[in-house]
Amino acid sequence: MKRIVAVLAIVWAAANVVVAYLFVTNAFVAKTAAKEGLPAQAALLLGGLLIAVFAVIVAREGLALFRGTSRVS
Amino acid sequence: MGAVRWLIVLVGVALAGLGAVAIFGQATSGTQPWDPELSDNFIFVKSIPFVLGLGVAVGLARGRGAGAQRRRADGRVERFRIGTVVGHWIMTIGFLLALPTGMWQYLGGILDVRAPIDLFLFYRVHYVGGAVVLFGVASFLAYWSINADRSLLPPRGQWRAHLAGATAELPPRLSGPIARLFRLDLAARRPTPDRFTYYETGFSFPVWTIALALITVTGLIKAMRYVYPIPGGILYWASTFHVASMVLIVLKVLDHLRYTLPRWPMMVAIAKGWVNEGSIRSLLAAEPTAAPAADADVARAPAMSGSDR
């Protein structure tokens, strides 16, 4: 069961990395600036970076769970 | 009391069923002029009172719950009642439906791209997910309104201590700056948690509450826009905060997984309700800067001795 949950967590993390990538890249697109404005660009950048950081952490925890090397238990 | 509970649920289910028949009867009568997207919106907005009512009926039917924590001879303890376990699964399903479809609507608008699937299908799944989340929220609020157990919240006057406990869980290079920013005393002695960790009480549950409240209120305003005249300014800010709360929930789900994946007994507990008591105790005992056992017995926080189940 641990391995199934670990794989699902890694898949979820990977999907979030894609979302983070789209957030960050579109923060610098001229079309976004024209349509949404500077605050939306900043929000996309900050949100994308935060999602990326958390997704990487979840992927690492998922990998540790899969290998049976989790830190806490 | 059991019969009354079931009567409440039956009335709720019957009303929701009648509402569903009437709403879908109207939508499929062939006399509605709306396109699929607008038609789905009307189905959704008309369903909301019934979904909320059903959620309240189910939440009330759960009754006061809690009581003394049950134990089994094989060493397992009931960390969550079956209602809480089912409620957690319901919210999970709601998020799994609503988050990706909501994200696609937002990013699709930003990127100006179209999926090979019709957009109204994304909205349809999003509305189903939103209805599931609304049911879960209504059920939980009704359950809490008749249940005095607040063990998932820090007791009055202990917010800073619980926040400090939650911060202490983080790596030192993060916890230090956060503690200085919010003037939290990470070195203060705290009792060993009895039921929920400081992360759960001081950070996780409050953030979930804020995010769900925000996405629920803004979602309701957005859903109502075609049946009730919402001023443009309010609609703009509702849409903005709906997206912001969506991103907050995306982050909170990741944070939730980050915390619980390495704490496997917590995963077992929320999936089954029952968990090996020794496993969960060792997790709680591993909380950072916990006071020695002798102090913990004296200083055990009231919030830690409740039983939100």
Short mmCIF file of C-alpha atoms in Angstrom, two decimals:
data_model
loop_
_atom_site.label_atom_id
_atom_site.label_comp_id
_atom_site.label_asym_id
_atom_site.label_seq_id
_atom_site.Cartn_x
_atom_site.Cartn_y
_atom_site.Cartn_z
CA MET A 1 0.00 0.00 0.00
CA LYS A 2 2.84 2.38 0.84
CA ARG A 3 4.25 2.01 -2.66
CA ILE A 4 0.91 2.72 -4.33
CA VAL A 5 0.47 5.87 -2.24
CA ALA A 6 4.06 6.87 -2.98
CA VAL A 7 3.53 6.50 -6.75
CA LEU A 8 0.28 8.52 -6.57
CA ALA A 9 2.08 11.24 -4.61
CA ILE A 10 4.89 11.38 -7.18
CA VAL A 11 2.36 11.61 -10.03
CA TRP A 12 0.53 14.42 -8.20
CA ALA A 13 3.84 16.21 -7.60
CA ALA A 14 4.77 15.85 -11.28
CA ALA A 15 1.43 17.35 -12.36
CA ASN A 16 2.06 20.25 -10.00
CA VAL A 17 5.53 20.79 -11.46
CA VAL A 18 3.87 21.21 -14.87
CA VAL A 19 1.43 23.72 -13.37
CA ALA A 20 4.33 25.56 -11.72
CA TYR A 21 6.19 25.67 -15.03
CA LEU A 22 3.15 27.15 -16.80
CA PHE A 23 2.69 29.71 -14.02
CA VAL A 24 6.31 30.86 -14.06
CA THR A 25 6.78 30.95 -17.83
CA ASN A 26 3.52 32.82 -18.38
CA ALA A 27 4.48 35.39 -15.77
CA PHE A 28 7.02 36.70 -18.30
CA VAL A 29 4.87 36.62 -21.43
CA ALA A 30 3.88 39.97 -22.93
CA LYS A 31 0.34 38.74 -23.50
CA THR A 32 -0.08 38.17 -19.77
CA ALA A 33 1.21 41.64 -19.02
CA ALA A 34 -1.25 43.15 -21.47
CA LYS A 35 -4.23 41.06 -20.38
CA GLU A 36 -3.69 40.66 -16.65
CA GLY A 37 -1.27 43.39 -15.56
CA LEU A 38 1.77 43.44 -13.27
CA PRO A 39 0.07 42.18 -10.05
CA ALA A 40 -1.16 39.06 -11.89
CA GLN A 41 2.33 38.50 -13.29
CA ALA A 42 3.83 38.75 -9.81
CA ALA A 43 1.16 36.39 -8.43
CA LEU A 44 1.86 33.87 -11.21
CA LEU A 45 5.60 34.03 -10.51
CA LEU A 46 5.28 33.72 -6.73
CA GLY A 47 2.57 31.06 -6.93
CA GLY A 48 4.51 29.08 -9.52
CA LEU A 49 7.72 29.14 -7.50
CA LEU A 50 5.93 28.09 -4.30
CA ILE A 51 4.10 25.27 -6.08
CA ALA A 52 7.40 24.10 -7.60
CA VAL A 53 9.17 24.06 -4.23
CA PHE A 54 6.35 22.16 -2.50
CA ALA A 55 5.97 19.75 -5.44
CA VAL A 56 9.67 18.86 -5.30
CA ILE A 57 9.43 18.26 -1.55
CA VAL A 58 6.37 16.00 -2.04
CA ALA A 59 8.17 14.11 -4.82
CA ARG A 60 11.14 13.56 -2.49
CA GLU A 61 8.87 12.35 0.31
CA GLY A 62 7.06 10.08 -2.15
CA LEU A 63 10.37 8.65 -3.32
CA ALA A 64 11.47 8.09 0.28
CA LEU A 65 8.19 6.34 1.04
CA PHE A 66 8.61 4.14 -2.02
CA ARG A 67 12.15 3.19 -0.97
CA GLY A 68 11.18 2.84 2.70
CA THR A 69 13.62 5.53 3.81
CA SER A 70 11.16 8.10 5.21
CA ARG A 71 12.69 10.37 7.85
CA VAL A 72 10.01 10.43 10.53
CA SER A 73 8.48 6.95 10.53
CA MET B 1 -31.91 9.33 19.06
CA GLY B 2 -30.71 6.96 16.34
CA ALA B 3 -34.15 6.98 14.69
CA VAL B 4 -34.25 10.81 14.71
CA ARG B 5 -30.84 10.95 13.07
CA TRP B 6 -31.90 8.61 10.30
CA LEU B 7 -35.14 10.56 9.88
CA ILE B 8 -33.12 13.76 9.37
CA VAL B 9 -30.94 12.04 6.77
CA LEU B 10 -33.98 10.56 5.00
CA VAL B 11 -35.73 13.95 4.84
CA GLY B 12 -32.52 15.53 3.52
CA VAL B 13 -32.04 12.81 0.91
CA ALA B 14 -35.72 12.97 -0.11
CA LEU B 15 -35.63 16.76 -0.53
CA ALA B 16 -32.35 16.57 -2.45
CA GLY B 17 -33.80 13.82 -4.65
CA LEU B 18 -36.95 15.82 -5.37
CA GLY B 19 -34.84 18.88 -6.11
CA ALA B 20 -32.59 16.89 -8.47
CA VAL B 21 -35.63 15.49 -10.34
CA ALA B 22 -37.14 18.98 -10.72
CA ILE B 23 -33.84 20.60 -11.79
CA PHE B 24 -32.93 17.93 -14.35
CA GLY B 25 -36.54 17.83 -15.54
CA GLN B 26 -36.33 21.53 -16.36
CA ALA B 27 -32.87 21.21 -17.94
CA THR B 28 -33.87 18.32 -20.21
CA SER B 29 -37.35 19.60 -21.10
CA GLY B 30 -36.07 20.94 -24.40
CA THR B 31 -37.57 24.36 -23.71
CA GLN B 32 -34.46 25.94 -22.18
CA PRO B 33 -32.67 28.32 -24.58
CA TRP B 34 -29.23 28.08 -22.93
CA ASP B 35 -26.06 26.63 -24.39
CA PRO B 36 -24.49 23.65 -22.55
CA GLU B 37 -22.18 25.86 -20.43
CA LEU B 38 -24.93 28.19 -19.24
CA SER B 39 -27.34 25.30 -18.76
CA ASP B 40 -24.78 23.55 -16.51
CA ASN B 41 -24.37 26.77 -14.55
CA PHE B 42 -28.12 26.97 -13.95
CA ILE B 43 -28.25 23.31 -12.91
CA PHE B 44 -25.38 23.94 -10.50
CA VAL B 45 -26.76 27.13 -8.96
CA LYS B 46 -30.22 25.62 -8.52
CA SER B 47 -28.68 22.52 -6.92
CA ILE B 48 -26.72 24.50 -4.31
CA PRO B 49 -29.53 24.88 -1.71
CA PHE B 50 -30.27 21.16 -1.92
CA VAL B 51 -26.60 20.20 -1.72
CA LEU B 52 -26.11 22.45 1.32
CA GLY B 53 -29.30 21.13 2.92
CA LEU B 54 -28.25 17.54 2.40
CA GLY B 55 -24.84 18.33 3.85
CA VAL B 56 -26.42 19.93 6.93
CA ALA B 57 -28.77 16.93 7.37
CA VAL B 58 -25.86 14.47 7.19
CA GLY B 59 -23.74 16.62 9.52
CA LEU B 60 -26.54 16.85 12.09
CA ALA B 61 -27.22 13.14 11.76
CA ARG B 62 -23.64 12.43 12.78
CA GLY B 63 -24.71 13.78 16.17
CA ARG B 64 -22.38 14.74 18.95
CA GLY B 65 -20.03 11.87 18.08
CA ALA B 66 -16.71 11.94 19.87
CA GLY B 67 -16.97 10.80 23.47
CA ALA B 68 -14.23 8.68 24.95
CA GLN B 69 -11.62 7.40 22.52
CA ARG B 70 -12.31 3.75 21.72
CA ARG B 71 -9.57 1.14 21.93
CA ARG B 72 -9.30 -2.44 20.77
CA ALA B 73 -7.59 -5.33 22.42
CA ASP B 74 -5.08 -5.58 19.57
CA GLY B 75 -3.58 -2.19 20.53
CA ARG B 76 -5.40 -0.09 17.98
CA VAL B 77 -7.07 3.19 18.87
CA GLU B 78 -9.81 5.07 17.02
CA ARG B 79 -8.20 8.34 15.94
CA PHE B 80 -11.08 9.35 13.64
CA ARG B 81 -14.72 8.32 13.60
CA ILE B 82 -16.09 6.84 10.39
CA GLY B 83 -17.93 10.12 9.63
CA THR B 84 -14.65 12.03 9.66
CA VAL B 85 -12.95 9.41 7.48
CA VAL B 86 -15.80 9.54 4.93
CA GLY B 87 -15.84 13.36 5.09
CA HIS B 88 -12.11 13.44 4.34
CA TRP B 89 -12.61 11.14 1.32
CA ILE B 90 -15.51 13.32 0.11
CA MET B 91 -13.35 16.45 0.26
CA THR B 92 -10.51 14.58 -1.49
CA ILE B 93 -12.84 13.57 -4.34
CA GLY B 94 -14.20 17.12 -4.53
CA PHE B 95 -10.68 18.56 -4.83
CA LEU B 96 -9.63 15.94 -7.37
CA LEU B 97 -12.55 17.00 -9.58
CA ALA B 98 -12.55 20.76 -8.94
CA LEU B 99 -8.84 21.64 -8.75
CA PRO B 100 -7.54 20.36 -12.12
CA THR B 101 -10.62 21.62 -13.98
CA GLY B 102 -10.46 25.00 -12.23
CA MET B 103 -6.74 25.21 -12.98
CA TRP B 104 -7.42 24.44 -16.65
CA GLN B 105 -10.06 27.18 -16.86
CA TYR B 106 -7.61 29.68 -15.36
CA LEU B 107 -4.53 28.65 -17.33
CA GLY B 108 -6.55 28.15 -20.51
CA GLY B 109 -7.64 31.78 -20.25
CA ILE B 110 -4.10 32.98 -19.63
CA LEU B 111 -2.54 30.83 -22.34
CA ASP B 112 -5.36 31.38 -24.83
CA VAL B 113 -5.39 27.71 -25.72
CA ARG B 114 -8.24 25.29 -26.27
CA ALA B 115 -8.25 21.66 -25.22
CA PRO B 116 -9.50 18.97 -27.63
CA ILE B 117 -12.37 18.57 -25.15
CA ASP B 118 -15.21 21.13 -25.09
CA LEU B 119 -14.75 23.79 -22.42
CA PHE B 120 -18.24 23.25 -21.01
CA LEU B 121 -17.18 19.72 -19.97
CA PHE B 122 -14.43 21.22 -17.81
CA TYR B 123 -17.01 23.50 -16.23
CA ARG B 124 -19.38 20.54 -15.75
CA VAL B 125 -16.78 18.51 -13.86
CA HIS B 126 -15.76 21.65 -11.95
CA TYR B 127 -19.37 22.17 -10.84
CA VAL B 128 -19.66 18.53 -9.75
CA GLY B 129 -16.45 18.90 -7.75
CA GLY B 130 -17.66 22.20 -6.31
CA ALA B 131 -20.95 20.61 -5.27
CA VAL B 132 -19.07 17.77 -3.55
CA VAL B 133 -16.91 20.31 -1.67
CA LEU B 134 -20.01 22.34 -0.71
CA PHE B 135 -21.64 19.18 0.64
CA GLY B 136 -18.50 18.39 2.65
CA VAL B 137 -18.22 21.92 4.06
CA ALA B 138 -21.94 22.07 5.01
CA SER B 139 -21.77 18.65 6.62
CA PHE B 140 -18.66 19.55 8.62
CA LEU B 141 -20.08 22.91 9.80
CA ALA B 142 -23.35 21.27 10.91
CA TYR B 143 -21.40 18.57 12.73
CA TRP B 144 -19.25 21.16 14.49
CA SER B 145 -22.25 23.30 15.41
CA ILE B 146 -23.62 20.55 17.65
CA ASN B 147 -20.28 19.15 18.75
CA ALA B 148 -18.36 20.89 21.52
CA ASP B 149 -15.07 19.25 20.58
CA ARG B 150 -12.52 21.79 19.33
CA SER B 151 -9.39 19.71 19.67
CA LEU B 152 -8.25 20.64 16.16
CA LEU B 153 -7.93 24.28 17.28
CA PRO B 154 -5.52 25.74 19.84
CA PRO B 155 -7.37 26.72 23.02
CA ARG B 156 -7.82 30.38 23.89
CA GLY B 157 -4.52 32.04 24.73
CA GLN B 158 -2.37 29.25 23.27
CA TRP B 159 -2.26 30.26 19.62
CA ARG B 160 1.32 31.51 19.79
CA ALA B 161 2.51 28.36 21.55
CA HIS B 162 0.86 26.17 18.92
CA LEU B 163 2.22 28.34 16.10
CA ALA B 164 5.68 28.05 17.64
CA GLY B 165 5.25 24.28 17.82
CA ALA B 166 4.22 24.17 14.18
CA THR B 167 7.18 26.35 13.18
CA ALA B 168 9.61 24.20 15.15
CA GLU B 169 8.71 21.27 12.90
CA LEU B 170 10.36 23.04 9.96
CA PRO B 171 14.10 22.82 9.14
CA PRO B 172 16.11 25.29 11.27
CA ARG B 173 17.04 27.50 8.30
CA LEU B 174 13.32 28.14 7.80
CA SER B 175 11.99 28.02 11.34
CA GLY B 176 14.48 30.61 12.62
CA PRO B 177 13.49 33.44 10.25
CA ILE B 178 9.77 32.62 10.59
CA ALA B 179 10.03 32.65 14.39
CA ARG B 180 11.81 36.02 14.32
CA LEU B 181 9.23 37.44 11.90
CA PHE B 182 6.28 36.43 14.08
CA ARG B 183 8.16 36.73 17.40
CA LEU B 184 7.64 33.10 18.29
CA ASP B 185 9.60 31.48 21.09
CA LEU B 186 10.77 28.18 19.63
CA ALA B 187 12.74 27.32 22.78
CA ALA B 188 9.69 27.46 25.04
CA ARG B 189 8.77 24.14 26.61
CA ARG B 190 5.61 22.64 25.24
CA PRO B 191 3.69 19.60 26.42
CA THR B 192 3.69 16.46 24.31
CA PRO B 193 0.58 16.56 22.11
CA ASP B 194 -2.10 14.11 23.09
CA ARG B 195 -4.13 13.86 19.87
CA PHE B 196 -3.06 16.34 17.20
CA THR B 197 0.36 17.74 16.47
CA TYR B 198 1.15 21.45 16.72
CA TYR B 199 1.37 21.56 12.93
CA GLU B 200 -2.20 20.28 12.72
CA THR B 201 -3.65 22.66 15.34
CA GLY B 202 -1.46 25.73 14.91
CA PHE B 203 -1.14 25.80 11.15
CA SER B 204 -2.86 23.16 9.04
CA PHE B 205 -6.45 23.28 10.29
CA PRO B 206 -6.60 27.12 10.43
CA VAL B 207 -5.19 27.42 6.89
CA TRP B 208 -7.67 24.83 5.58
CA THR B 209 -10.47 26.78 7.25
CA ILE B 210 -9.42 30.08 5.66
CA ALA B 211 -8.88 28.55 2.21
CA LEU B 212 -12.19 26.66 2.22
CA ALA B 213 -14.14 29.64 3.52
CA LEU B 214 -12.62 31.85 0.82
CA ILE B 215 -13.19 29.44 -2.07
CA THR B 216 -16.73 28.62 -0.90
CA VAL B 217 -17.89 32.24 -0.56
CA THR B 218 -16.25 33.40 -3.79
CA GLY B 219 -17.47 30.31 -5.65
CA LEU B 220 -21.04 30.94 -4.53
CA ILE B 221 -20.86 34.55 -5.72
CA LYS B 222 -19.49 33.45 -9.09
CA ALA B 223 -22.10 30.70 -9.46
CA MET B 224 -24.92 33.14 -8.76
CA ARG B 225 -23.89 35.68 -11.37
CA TYR B 226 -26.34 34.54 -14.04
CA VAL B 227 -29.35 34.26 -11.77
CA TYR B 228 -28.79 37.34 -9.59
CA PRO B 229 -27.29 40.69 -10.64
CA ILE B 230 -23.86 40.80 -8.97
CA PRO B 231 -22.13 44.22 -9.22
CA GLY B 232 -19.11 44.10 -11.54
CA GLY B 233 -16.63 45.12 -8.85
CA ILE B 234 -17.76 42.38 -6.48
CA LEU B 235 -17.65 39.82 -9.28
CA TYR B 236 -14.12 40.91 -10.23
CA TRP B 237 -12.82 40.53 -6.69
CA ALA B 238 -14.75 37.27 -6.17
CA SER B 239 -13.08 35.85 -9.31
CA THR B 240 -9.66 37.10 -8.22
CA PHE B 241 -9.96 35.64 -4.73
CA HIS B 242 -11.46 32.42 -6.12
CA VAL B 243 -8.28 31.91 -8.15
CA ALA B 244 -6.11 32.96 -5.19
CA SER B 245 -7.85 30.47 -2.91
CA MET B 246 -7.48 27.78 -5.58
CA VAL B 247 -3.71 28.35 -5.63
CA LEU B 248 -3.71 28.38 -1.82
CA ILE B 249 -5.49 24.99 -1.81
CA VAL B 250 -3.08 23.59 -4.41
CA LEU B 251 -0.24 24.62 -2.08
CA LYS B 252 -2.02 23.33 1.02
CA VAL B 253 -2.64 19.93 -0.56
CA LEU B 254 1.08 19.70 -1.33
CA ASP B 255 1.96 20.85 2.20
CA HIS B 256 -0.51 18.29 3.61
CA LEU B 257 1.17 15.52 1.61
CA ARG B 258 4.65 16.77 2.54
CA TYR B 259 3.75 16.45 6.21
CA THR B 260 1.74 13.21 6.23
CA LEU B 261 3.65 11.04 3.73
CA PRO B 262 6.60 10.49 6.08
CA ARG B 263 4.17 10.02 9.00
CA TRP B 264 2.55 6.85 7.74
CA PRO B 265 0.38 6.14 10.85
CA MET B 266 -1.45 9.43 10.11
CA MET B 267 -2.22 8.19 6.60
CA VAL B 268 -3.49 4.89 8.01
CA ALA B 269 -5.61 6.74 10.59
CA ILE B 270 -7.40 8.97 8.08
CA ALA B 271 -7.95 6.06 5.68
CA LYS B 272 -9.25 3.56 8.24
CA GLY B 273 -10.08 5.57 11.38
CA TRP B 274 -8.22 3.03 13.52
CA VAL B 275 -4.47 3.01 13.99
CA ASN B 276 -1.89 1.31 16.16
CA GLU B 277 -1.74 3.42 19.32
CA GLY B 278 1.97 2.91 19.80
CA SER B 279 2.73 4.20 16.29
CA ILE B 280 0.67 7.34 16.67
CA ARG B 281 2.01 7.97 20.20
CA SER B 282 5.59 7.74 18.97
CA LEU B 283 4.80 10.29 16.27
CA LEU B 284 3.31 12.69 18.80
CA ALA B 285 6.23 12.13 21.18
CA ALA B 286 8.63 13.05 18.36
CA GLU B 287 7.23 16.60 18.23
CA PRO B 288 10.13 19.07 18.51
CA THR B 289 11.09 20.65 21.84
CA ALA B 290 8.44 18.70 23.67
CA ALA B 291 8.61 19.04 27.40
CA PRO B 292 9.63 16.04 29.50
CA ALA B 293 6.83 13.67 30.42
CA ALA B 294 6.53 14.95 34.00
CA ASP B 295 5.95 18.51 32.78
CA ALA B 296 3.66 17.34 30.04
CA ASP B 297 1.30 15.75 32.52
CA VAL B 298 0.96 19.07 34.33
CA ALA B 299 0.93 21.33 31.31
CA ARG B 300 -0.99 19.19 28.83
CA ALA B 301 -2.96 21.65 26.73
CA PRO B 302 -6.74 21.25 26.85
CA ALA B 303 -6.83 21.24 23.07
CA MET B 304 -4.71 18.16 23.04
CA SER B 305 -7.03 16.11 25.18
CA GLY B 306 -10.18 16.47 23.13
CA SER B 307 -11.35 14.12 20.46
CA ASP B 308 -12.53 15.52 17.20
CA ARG B 309 -13.80 12.37 15.65
#
